[in-house]
Tab-separated table of N, CA and C in Angstrom:
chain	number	residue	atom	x	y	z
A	1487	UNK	N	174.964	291.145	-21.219
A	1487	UNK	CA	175.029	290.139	-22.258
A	1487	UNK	C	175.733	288.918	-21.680
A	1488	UNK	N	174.979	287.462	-22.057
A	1488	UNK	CA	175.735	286.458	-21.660
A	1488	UNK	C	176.632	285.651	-22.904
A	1489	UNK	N	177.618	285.730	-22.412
A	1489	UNK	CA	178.569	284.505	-23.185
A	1489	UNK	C	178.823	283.699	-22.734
A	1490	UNK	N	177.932	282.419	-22.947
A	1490	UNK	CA	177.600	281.498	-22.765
A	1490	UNK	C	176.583	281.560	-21.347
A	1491	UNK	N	177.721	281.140	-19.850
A	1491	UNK	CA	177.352	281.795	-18.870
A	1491	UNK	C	177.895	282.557	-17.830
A	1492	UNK	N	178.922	283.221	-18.952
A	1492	UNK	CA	179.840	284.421	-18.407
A	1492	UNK	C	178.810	285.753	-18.484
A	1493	UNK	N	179.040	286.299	-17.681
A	1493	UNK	CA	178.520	287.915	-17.999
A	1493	UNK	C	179.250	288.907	-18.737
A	1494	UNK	N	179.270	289.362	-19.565
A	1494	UNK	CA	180.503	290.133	-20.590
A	1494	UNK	C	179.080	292.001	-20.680
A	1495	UNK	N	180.068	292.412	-19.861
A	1495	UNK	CA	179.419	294.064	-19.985
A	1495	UNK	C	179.675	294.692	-21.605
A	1496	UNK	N	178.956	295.483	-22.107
A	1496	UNK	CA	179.686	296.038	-23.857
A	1496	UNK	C	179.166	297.434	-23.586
A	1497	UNK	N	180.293	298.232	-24.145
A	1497	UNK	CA	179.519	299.683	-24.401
A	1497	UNK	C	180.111	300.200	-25.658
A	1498	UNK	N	179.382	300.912	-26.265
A	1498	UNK	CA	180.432	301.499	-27.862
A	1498	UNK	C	179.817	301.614	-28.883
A	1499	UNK	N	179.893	302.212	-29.963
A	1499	UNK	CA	179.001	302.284	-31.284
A	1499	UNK	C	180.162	301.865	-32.376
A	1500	UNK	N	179.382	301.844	-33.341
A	1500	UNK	CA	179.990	301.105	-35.034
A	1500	UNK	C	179.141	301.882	-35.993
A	1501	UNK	N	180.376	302.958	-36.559
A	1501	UNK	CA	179.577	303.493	-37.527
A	1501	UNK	C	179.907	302.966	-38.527
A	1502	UNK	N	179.000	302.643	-39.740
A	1502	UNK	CA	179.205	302.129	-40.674
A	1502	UNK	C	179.110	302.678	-42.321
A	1503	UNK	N	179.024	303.937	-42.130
A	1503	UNK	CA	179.510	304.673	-43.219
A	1503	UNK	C	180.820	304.755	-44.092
A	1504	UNK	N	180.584	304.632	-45.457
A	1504	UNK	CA	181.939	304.501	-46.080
A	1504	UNK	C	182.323	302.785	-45.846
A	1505	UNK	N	183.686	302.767	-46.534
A	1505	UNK	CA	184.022	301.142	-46.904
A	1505	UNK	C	184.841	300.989	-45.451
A	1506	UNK	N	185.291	302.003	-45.229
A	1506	UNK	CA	185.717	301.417	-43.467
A	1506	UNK	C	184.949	302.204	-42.611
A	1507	UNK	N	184.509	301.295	-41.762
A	1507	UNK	CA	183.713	301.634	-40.624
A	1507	UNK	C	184.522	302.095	-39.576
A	1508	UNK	N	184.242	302.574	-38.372
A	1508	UNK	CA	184.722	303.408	-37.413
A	1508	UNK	C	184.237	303.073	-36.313
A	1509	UNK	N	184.765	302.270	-35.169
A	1509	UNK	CA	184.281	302.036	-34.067
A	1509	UNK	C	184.673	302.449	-32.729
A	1510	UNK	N	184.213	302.207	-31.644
A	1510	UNK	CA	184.382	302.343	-30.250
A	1510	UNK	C	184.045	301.686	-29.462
A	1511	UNK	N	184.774	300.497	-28.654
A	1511	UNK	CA	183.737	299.405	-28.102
A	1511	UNK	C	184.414	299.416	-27.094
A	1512	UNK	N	183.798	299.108	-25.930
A	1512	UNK	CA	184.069	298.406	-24.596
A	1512	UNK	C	184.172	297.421	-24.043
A	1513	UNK	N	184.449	296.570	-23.315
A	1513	UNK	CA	184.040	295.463	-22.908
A	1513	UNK	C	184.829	294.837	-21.509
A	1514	UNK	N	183.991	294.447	-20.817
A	1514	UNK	CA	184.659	293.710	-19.641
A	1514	UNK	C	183.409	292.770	-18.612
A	1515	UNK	N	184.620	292.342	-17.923
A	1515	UNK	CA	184.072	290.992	-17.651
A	1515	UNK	C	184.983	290.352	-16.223
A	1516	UNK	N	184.191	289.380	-15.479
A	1516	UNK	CA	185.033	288.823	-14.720
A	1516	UNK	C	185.727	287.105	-14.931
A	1517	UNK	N	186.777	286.789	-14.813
A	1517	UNK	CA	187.304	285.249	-15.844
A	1517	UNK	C	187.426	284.629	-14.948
A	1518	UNK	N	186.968	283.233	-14.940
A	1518	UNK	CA	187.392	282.707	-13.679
A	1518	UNK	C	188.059	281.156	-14.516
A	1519	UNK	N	188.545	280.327	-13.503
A	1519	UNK	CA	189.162	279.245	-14.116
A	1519	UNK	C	188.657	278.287	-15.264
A	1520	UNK	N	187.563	278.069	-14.857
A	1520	UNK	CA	186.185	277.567	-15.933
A	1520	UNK	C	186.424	278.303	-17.227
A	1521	UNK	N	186.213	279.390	-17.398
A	1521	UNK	CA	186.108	280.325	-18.340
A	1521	UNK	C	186.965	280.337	-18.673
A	1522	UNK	N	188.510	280.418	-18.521
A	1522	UNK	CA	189.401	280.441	-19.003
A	1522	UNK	C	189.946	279.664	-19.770
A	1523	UNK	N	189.817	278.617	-19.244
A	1523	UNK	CA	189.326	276.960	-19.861
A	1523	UNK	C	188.879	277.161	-21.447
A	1524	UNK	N	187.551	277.480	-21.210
A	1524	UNK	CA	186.528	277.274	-22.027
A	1524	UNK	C	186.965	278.501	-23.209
A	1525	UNK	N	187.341	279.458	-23.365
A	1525	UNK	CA	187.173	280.712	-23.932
A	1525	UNK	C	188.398	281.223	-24.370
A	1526	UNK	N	189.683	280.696	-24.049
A	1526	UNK	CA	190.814	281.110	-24.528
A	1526	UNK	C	191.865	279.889	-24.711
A	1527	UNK	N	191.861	279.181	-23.835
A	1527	UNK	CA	192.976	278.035	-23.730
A	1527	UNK	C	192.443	276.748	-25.315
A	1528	UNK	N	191.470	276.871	-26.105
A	1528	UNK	CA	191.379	275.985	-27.406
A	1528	UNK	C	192.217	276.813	-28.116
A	1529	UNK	N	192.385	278.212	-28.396
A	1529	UNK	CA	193.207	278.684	-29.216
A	1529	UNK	C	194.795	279.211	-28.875
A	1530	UNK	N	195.217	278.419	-28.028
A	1530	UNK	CA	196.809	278.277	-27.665
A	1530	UNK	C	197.216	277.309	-27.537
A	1531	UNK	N	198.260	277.243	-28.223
A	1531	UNK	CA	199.346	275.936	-27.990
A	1531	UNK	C	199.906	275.525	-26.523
A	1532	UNK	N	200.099	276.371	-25.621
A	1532	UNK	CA	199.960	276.313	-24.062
A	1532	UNK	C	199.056	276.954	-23.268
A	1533	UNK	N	198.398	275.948	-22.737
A	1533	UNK	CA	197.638	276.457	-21.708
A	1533	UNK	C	198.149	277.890	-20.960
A	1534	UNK	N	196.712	278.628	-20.785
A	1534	UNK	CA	196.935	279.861	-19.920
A	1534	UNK	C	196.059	279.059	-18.529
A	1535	UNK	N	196.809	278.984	-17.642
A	1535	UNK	CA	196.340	278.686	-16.161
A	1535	UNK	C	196.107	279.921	-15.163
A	1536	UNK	N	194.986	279.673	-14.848
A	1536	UNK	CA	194.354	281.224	-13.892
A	1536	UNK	C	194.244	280.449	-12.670
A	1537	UNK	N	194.229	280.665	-11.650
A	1537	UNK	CA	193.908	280.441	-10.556
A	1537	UNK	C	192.955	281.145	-9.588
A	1538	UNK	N	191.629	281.437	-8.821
A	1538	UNK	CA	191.097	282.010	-8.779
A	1538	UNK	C	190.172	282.927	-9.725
A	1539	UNK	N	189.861	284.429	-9.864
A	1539	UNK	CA	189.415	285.072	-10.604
A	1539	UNK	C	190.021	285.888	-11.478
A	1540	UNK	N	190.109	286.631	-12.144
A	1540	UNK	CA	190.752	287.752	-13.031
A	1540	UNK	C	189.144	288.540	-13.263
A	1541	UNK	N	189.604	290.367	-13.545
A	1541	UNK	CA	188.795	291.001	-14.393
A	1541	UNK	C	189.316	292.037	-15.355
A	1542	UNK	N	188.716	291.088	-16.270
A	1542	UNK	CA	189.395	291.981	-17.834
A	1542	UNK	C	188.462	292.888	-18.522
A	1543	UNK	N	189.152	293.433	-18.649
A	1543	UNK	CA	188.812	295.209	-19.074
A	1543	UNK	C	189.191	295.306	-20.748
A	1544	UNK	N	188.470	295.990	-21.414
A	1544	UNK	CA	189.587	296.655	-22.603
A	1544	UNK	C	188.666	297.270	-23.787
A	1545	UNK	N	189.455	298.138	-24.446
A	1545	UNK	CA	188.720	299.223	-25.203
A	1545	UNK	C	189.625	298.738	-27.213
A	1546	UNK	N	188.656	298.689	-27.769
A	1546	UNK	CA	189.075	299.049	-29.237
A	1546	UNK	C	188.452	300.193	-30.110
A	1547	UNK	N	189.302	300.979	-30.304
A	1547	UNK	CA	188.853	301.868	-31.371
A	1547	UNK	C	189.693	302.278	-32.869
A	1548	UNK	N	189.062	302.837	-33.624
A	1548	UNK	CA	189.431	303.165	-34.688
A	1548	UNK	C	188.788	302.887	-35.716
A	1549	UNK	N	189.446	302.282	-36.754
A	1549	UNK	CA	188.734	301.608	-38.261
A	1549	UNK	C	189.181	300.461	-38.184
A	1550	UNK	N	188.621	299.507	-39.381
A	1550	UNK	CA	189.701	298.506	-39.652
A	1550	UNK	C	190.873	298.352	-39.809
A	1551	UNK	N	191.396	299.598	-40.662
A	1551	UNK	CA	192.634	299.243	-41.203
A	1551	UNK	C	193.778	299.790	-40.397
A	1552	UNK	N	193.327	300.216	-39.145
A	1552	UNK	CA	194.019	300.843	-38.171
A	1552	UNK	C	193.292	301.648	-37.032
A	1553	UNK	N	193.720	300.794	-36.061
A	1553	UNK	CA	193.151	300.641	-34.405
A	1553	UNK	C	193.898	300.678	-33.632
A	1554	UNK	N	193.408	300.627	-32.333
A	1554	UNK	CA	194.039	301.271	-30.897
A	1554	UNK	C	193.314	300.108	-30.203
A	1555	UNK	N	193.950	299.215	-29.107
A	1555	UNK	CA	193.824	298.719	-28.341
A	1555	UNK	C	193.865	298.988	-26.963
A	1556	UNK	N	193.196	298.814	-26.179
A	1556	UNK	CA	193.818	299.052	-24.222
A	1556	UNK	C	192.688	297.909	-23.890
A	1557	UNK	N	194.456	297.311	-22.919
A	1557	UNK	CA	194.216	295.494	-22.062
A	1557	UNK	C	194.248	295.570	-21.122
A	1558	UNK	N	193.662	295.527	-19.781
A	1558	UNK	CA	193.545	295.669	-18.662
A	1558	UNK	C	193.481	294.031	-17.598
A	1559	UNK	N	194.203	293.851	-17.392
A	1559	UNK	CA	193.690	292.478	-16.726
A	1559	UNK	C	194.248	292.443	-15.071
A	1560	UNK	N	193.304	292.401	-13.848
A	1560	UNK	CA	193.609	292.508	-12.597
A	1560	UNK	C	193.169	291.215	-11.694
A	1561	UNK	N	194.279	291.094	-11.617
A	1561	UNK	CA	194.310	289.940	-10.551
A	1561	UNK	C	194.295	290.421	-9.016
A	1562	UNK	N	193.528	289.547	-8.210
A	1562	UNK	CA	193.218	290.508	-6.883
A	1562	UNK	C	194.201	289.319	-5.648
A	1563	UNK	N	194.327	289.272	-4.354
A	1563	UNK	CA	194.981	288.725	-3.638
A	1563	UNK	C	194.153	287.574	-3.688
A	1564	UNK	N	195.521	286.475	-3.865
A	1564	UNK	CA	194.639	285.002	-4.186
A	1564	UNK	C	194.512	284.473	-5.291
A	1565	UNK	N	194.626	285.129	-6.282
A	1565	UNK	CA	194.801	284.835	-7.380
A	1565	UNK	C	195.960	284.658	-8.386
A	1566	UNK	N	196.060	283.886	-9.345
A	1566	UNK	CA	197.617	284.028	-10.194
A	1566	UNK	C	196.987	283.015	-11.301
A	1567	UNK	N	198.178	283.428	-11.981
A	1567	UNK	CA	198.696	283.219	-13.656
A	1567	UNK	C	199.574	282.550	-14.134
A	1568	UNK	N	199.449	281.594	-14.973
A	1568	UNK	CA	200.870	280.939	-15.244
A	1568	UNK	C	200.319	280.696	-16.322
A	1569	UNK	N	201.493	280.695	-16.919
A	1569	UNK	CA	201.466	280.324	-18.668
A	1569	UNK	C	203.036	279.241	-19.090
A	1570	UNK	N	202.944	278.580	-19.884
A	1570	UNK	CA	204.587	277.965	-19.987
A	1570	UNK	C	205.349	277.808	-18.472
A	1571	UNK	N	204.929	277.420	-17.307
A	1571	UNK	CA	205.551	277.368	-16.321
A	1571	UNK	C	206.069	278.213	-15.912
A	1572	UNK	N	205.500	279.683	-15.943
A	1572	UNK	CA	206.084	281.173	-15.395
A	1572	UNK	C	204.520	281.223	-14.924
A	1573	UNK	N	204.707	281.184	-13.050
A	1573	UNK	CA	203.982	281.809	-12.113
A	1573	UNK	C	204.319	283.619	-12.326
A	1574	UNK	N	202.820	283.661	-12.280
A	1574	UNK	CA	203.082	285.867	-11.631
A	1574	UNK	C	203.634	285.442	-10.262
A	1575	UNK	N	203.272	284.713	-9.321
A	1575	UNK	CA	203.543	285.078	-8.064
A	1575	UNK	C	202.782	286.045	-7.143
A	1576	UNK	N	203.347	286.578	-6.148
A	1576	UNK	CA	202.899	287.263	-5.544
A	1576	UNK	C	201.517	287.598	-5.421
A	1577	UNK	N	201.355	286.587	-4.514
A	1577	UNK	CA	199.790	286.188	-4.839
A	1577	UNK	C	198.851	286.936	-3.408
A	1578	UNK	N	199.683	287.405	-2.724
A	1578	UNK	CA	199.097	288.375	-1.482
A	1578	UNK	C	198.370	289.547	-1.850
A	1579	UNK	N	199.736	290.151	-2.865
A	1579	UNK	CA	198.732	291.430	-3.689
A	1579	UNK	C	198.235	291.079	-4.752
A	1580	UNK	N	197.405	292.384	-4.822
A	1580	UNK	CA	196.702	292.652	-5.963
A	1580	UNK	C	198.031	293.499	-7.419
A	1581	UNK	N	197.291	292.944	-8.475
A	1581	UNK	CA	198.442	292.502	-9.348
A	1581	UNK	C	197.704	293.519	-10.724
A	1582	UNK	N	198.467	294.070	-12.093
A	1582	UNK	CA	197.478	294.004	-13.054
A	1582	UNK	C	198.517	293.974	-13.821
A	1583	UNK	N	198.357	293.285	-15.567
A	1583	UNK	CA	198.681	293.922	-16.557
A	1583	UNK	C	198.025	295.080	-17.102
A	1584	UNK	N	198.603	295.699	-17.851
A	1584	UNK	CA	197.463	296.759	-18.889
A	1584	UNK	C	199.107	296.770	-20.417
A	1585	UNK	N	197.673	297.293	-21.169
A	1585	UNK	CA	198.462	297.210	-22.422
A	1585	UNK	C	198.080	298.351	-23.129
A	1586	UNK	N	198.696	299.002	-24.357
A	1586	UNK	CA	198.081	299.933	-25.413
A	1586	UNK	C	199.099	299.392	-26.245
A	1587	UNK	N	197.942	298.733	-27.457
A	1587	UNK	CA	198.606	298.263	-28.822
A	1587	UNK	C	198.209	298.905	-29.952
A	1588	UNK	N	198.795	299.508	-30.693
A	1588	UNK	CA	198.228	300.043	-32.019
A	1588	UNK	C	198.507	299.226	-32.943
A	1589	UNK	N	197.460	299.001	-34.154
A	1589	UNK	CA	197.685	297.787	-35.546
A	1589	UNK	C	197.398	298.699	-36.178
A	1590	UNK	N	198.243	298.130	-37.714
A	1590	UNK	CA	198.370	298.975	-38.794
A	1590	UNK	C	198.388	298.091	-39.718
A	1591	UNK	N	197.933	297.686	-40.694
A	1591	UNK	CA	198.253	296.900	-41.964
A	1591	UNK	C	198.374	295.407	-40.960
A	1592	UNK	N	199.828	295.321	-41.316
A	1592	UNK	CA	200.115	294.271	-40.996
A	1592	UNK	C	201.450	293.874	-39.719
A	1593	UNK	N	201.730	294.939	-39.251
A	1593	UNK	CA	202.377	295.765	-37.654
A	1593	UNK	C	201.578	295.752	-36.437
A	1594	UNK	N	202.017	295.646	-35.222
A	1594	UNK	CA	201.546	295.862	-34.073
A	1594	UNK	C	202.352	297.086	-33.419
A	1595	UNK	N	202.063	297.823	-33.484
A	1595	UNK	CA	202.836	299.118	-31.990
A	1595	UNK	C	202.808	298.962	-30.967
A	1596	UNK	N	203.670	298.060	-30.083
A	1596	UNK	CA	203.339	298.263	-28.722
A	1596	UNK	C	203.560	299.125	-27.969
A	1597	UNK	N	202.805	300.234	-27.503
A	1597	UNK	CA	203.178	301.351	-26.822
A	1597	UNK	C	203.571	301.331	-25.341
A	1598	UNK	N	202.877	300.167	-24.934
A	1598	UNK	CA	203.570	300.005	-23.261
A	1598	UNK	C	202.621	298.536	-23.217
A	1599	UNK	N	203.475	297.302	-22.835
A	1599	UNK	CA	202.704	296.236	-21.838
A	1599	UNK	C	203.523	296.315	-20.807
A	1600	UNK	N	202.455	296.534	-19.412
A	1600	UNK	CA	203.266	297.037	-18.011
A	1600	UNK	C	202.301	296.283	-16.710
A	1601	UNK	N	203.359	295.142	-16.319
A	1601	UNK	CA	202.897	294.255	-15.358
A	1601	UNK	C	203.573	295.198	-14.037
A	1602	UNK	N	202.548	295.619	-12.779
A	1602	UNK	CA	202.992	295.953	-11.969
A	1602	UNK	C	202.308	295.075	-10.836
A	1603	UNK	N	202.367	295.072	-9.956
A	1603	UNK	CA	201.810	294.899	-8.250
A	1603	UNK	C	201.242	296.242	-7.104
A	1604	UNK	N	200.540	296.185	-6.523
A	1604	UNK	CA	200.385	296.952	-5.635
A	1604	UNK	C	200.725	296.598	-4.272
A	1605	UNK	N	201.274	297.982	-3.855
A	1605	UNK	CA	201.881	297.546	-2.104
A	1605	UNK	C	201.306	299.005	-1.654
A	1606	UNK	N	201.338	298.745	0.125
A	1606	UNK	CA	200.391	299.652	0.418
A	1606	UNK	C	201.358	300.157	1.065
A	1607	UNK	N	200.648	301.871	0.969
A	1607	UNK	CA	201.909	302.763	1.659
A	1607	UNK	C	201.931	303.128	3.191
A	1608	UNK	N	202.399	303.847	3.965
A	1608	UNK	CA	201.999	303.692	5.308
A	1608	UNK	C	200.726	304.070	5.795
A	1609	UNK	N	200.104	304.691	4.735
A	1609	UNK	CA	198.563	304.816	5.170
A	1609	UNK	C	197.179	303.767	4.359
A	1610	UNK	N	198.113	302.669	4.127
A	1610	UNK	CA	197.361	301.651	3.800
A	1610	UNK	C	196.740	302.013	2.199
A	1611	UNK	N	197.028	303.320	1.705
A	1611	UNK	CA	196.980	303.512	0.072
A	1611	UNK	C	197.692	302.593	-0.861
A	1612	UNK	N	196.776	302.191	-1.489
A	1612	UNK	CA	197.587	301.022	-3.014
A	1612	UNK	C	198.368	302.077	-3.774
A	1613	UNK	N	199.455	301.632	-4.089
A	1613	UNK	CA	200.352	302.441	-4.835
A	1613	UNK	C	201.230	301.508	-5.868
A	1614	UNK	N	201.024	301.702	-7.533
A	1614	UNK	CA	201.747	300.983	-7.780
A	1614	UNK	C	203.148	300.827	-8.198
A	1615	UNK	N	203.538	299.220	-8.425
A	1615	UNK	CA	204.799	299.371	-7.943
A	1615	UNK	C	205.262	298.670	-9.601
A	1616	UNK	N	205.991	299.260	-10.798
A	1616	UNK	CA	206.090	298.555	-11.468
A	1616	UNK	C	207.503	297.378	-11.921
A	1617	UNK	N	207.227	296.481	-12.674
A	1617	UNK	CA	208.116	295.875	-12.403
A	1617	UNK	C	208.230	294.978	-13.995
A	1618	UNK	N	208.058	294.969	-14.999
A	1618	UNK	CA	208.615	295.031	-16.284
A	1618	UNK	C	207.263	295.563	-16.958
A	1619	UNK	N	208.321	296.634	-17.532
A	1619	UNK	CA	207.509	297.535	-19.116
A	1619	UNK	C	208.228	296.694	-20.713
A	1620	UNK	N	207.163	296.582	-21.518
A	1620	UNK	CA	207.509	296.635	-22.816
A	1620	UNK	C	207.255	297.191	-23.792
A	1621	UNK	N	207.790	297.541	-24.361
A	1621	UNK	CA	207.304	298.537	-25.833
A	1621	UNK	C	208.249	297.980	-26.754
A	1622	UNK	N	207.879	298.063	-28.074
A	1622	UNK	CA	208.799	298.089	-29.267
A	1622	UNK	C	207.139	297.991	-30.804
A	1623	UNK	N	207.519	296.823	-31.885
A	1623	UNK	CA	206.765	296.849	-32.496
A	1623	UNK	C	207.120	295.277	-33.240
A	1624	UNK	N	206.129	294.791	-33.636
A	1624	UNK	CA	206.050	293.037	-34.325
A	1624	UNK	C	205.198	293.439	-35.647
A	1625	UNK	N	205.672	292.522	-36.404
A	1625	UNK	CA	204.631	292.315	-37.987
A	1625	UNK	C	205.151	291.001	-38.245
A	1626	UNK	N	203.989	290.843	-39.301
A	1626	UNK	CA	204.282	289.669	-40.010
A	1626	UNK	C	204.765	289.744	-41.275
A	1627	UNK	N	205.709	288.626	-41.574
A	1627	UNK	CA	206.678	288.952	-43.141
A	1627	UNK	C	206.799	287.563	-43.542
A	1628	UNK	N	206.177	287.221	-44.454
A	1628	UNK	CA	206.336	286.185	-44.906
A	1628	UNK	C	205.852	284.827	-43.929
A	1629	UNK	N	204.538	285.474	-43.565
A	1629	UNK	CA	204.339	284.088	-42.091
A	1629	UNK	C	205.241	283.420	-41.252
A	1630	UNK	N	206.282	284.694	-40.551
A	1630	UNK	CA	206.863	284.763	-39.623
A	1630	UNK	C	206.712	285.908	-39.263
A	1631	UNK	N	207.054	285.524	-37.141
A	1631	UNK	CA	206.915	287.106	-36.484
A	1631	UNK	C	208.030	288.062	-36.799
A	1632	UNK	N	208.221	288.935	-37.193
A	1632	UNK	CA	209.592	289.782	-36.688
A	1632	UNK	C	209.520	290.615	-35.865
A	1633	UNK	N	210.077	290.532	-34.869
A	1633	UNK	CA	210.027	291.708	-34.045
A	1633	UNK	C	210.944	293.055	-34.125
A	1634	UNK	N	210.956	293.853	-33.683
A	1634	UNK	CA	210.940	295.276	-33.994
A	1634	UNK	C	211.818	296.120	-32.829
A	1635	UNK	N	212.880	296.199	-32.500
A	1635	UNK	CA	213.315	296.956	-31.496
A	1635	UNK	C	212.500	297.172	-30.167
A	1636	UNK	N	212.337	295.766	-29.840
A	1636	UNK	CA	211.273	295.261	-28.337
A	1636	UNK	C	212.360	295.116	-27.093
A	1637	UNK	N	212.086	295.732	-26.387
A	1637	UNK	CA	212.416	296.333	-24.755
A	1637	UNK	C	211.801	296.020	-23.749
A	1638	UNK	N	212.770	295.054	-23.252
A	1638	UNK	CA	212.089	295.011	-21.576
A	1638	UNK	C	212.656	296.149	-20.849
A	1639	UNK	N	211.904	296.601	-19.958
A	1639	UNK	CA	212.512	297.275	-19.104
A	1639	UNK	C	212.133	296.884	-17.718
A	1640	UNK	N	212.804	296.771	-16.740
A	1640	UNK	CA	212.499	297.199	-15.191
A	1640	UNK	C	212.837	297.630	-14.646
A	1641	UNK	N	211.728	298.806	-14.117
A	1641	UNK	CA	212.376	299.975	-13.653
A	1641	UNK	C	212.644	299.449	-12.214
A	1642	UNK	N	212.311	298.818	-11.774
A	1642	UNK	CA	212.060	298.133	-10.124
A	1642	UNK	C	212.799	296.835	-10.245
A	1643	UNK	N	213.446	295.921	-9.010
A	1643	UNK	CA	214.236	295.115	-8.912
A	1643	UNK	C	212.556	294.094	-9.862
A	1644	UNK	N	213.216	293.051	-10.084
A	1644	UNK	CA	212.170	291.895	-11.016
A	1644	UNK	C	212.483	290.638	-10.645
A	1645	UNK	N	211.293	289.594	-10.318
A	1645	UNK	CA	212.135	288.174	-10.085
A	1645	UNK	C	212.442	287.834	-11.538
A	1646	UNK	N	213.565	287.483	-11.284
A	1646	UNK	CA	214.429	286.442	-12.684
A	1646	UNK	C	213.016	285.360	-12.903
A	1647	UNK	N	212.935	285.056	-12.827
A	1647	UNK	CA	211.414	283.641	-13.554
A	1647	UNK	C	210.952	284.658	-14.328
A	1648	UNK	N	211.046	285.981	-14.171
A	1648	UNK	CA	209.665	286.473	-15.755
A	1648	UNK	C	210.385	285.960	-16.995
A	1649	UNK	N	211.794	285.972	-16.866
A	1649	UNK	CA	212.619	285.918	-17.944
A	1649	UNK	C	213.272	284.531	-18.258
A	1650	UNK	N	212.483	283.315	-17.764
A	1650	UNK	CA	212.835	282.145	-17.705
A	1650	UNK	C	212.057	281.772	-19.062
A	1651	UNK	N	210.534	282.419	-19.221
A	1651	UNK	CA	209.845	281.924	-19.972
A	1651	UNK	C	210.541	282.152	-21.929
A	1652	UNK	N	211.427	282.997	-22.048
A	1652	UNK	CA	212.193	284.080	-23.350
A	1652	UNK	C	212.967	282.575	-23.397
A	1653	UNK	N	213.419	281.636	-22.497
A	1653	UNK	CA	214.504	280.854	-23.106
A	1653	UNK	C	214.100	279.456	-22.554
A	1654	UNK	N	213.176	279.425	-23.027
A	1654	UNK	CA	212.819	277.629	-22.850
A	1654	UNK	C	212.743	277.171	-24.401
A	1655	UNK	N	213.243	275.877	-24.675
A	1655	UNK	CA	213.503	275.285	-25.419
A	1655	UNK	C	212.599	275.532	-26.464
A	1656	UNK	N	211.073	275.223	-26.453
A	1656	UNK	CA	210.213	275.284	-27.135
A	1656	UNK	C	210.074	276.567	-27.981
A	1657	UNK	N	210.772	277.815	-27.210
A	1657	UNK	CA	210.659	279.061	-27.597
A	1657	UNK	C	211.436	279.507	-28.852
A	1658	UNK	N	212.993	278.546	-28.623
A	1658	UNK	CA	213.852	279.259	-29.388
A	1658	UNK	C	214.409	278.354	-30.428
A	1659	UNK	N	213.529	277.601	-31.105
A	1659	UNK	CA	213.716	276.143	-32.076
A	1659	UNK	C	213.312	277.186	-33.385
């Protein structure tokens, strides 16, 4: 399937029995700067800057009124990300986020967003290396976010810049 003149792969069914339907969908794709442009950056207040390619992955299932998410996004050597003036960096390796979000009403579950890197071991095997996990949970209350007992963690040393982006001005007005 083309979007627009992206290639976007789909796999999954939609049953539509009863007042909530029940789905399983797939989808992925490769993003490149163009596309990124075009397909995500009108609906943010800051630009998401890609550099090179990305390929995004990700699965939704459930019903409406409560679903399961998984975000996959891999950046390969050569490539990077910046958003609000926070580079990923490490642009030699190969890089990924992945996510599993559960929605409920009007809640998000984040069960893990986990940015790692890959480094190769002495037999040249990718192994990854992680370097901030998050979990906690967000809703909306009164058309504001609240967040929910949200956790960074790193289990691995982390450059300080991931955490530059939590306290820029714009963030905390």
């Amino acid at each position: 399937l083309l979007y627009g003149d992206i290639p976007v792969y789909f796999d999954g069914f939609v049953q539509t029995q009863g007042s909530n339907p029940e789905f399983n969908i797939f989808a992925s794709t490769n993003l490149s700067e163009a596309a990124c442009d075009k397909l995500i950056n009108p609906y943010l207040q800051y630009p998401l800057l890609l550099t090179g390619e990305a390929t995004v992955k990700g699965r939704i299932k459930g019903r409406m009124n409560s679903y399961l998410t998984y975000l996959t996004l891999v950046l390969n050597e050569g490539s990077d990300l910046s958003f609000m003036g926070l580079k990923l960096g490490d642009v030699r390796q190969k890089r990924e986020i992945s996510s599993k979000i559960r929605f409920a009403s009007d809640s998000a579950y984040i069960d893990y967003i986990r940015y790692f890197k890959y480094i190769l071991s002495q037999n040249n095997r990718e192994t990854p290396y992680d370097l901030i996990n998050v979990k906690g949970s967000a809703r909306l209350h009164k058309g504001s976010l609240v967040l929910n007992n949200l956790k960074f963690i790193t289990p691995n040393p982390a450059p300080v810049r991931f955490l530059n982006i939590m306290f820029k001005k714009s963030l905390i007005k």
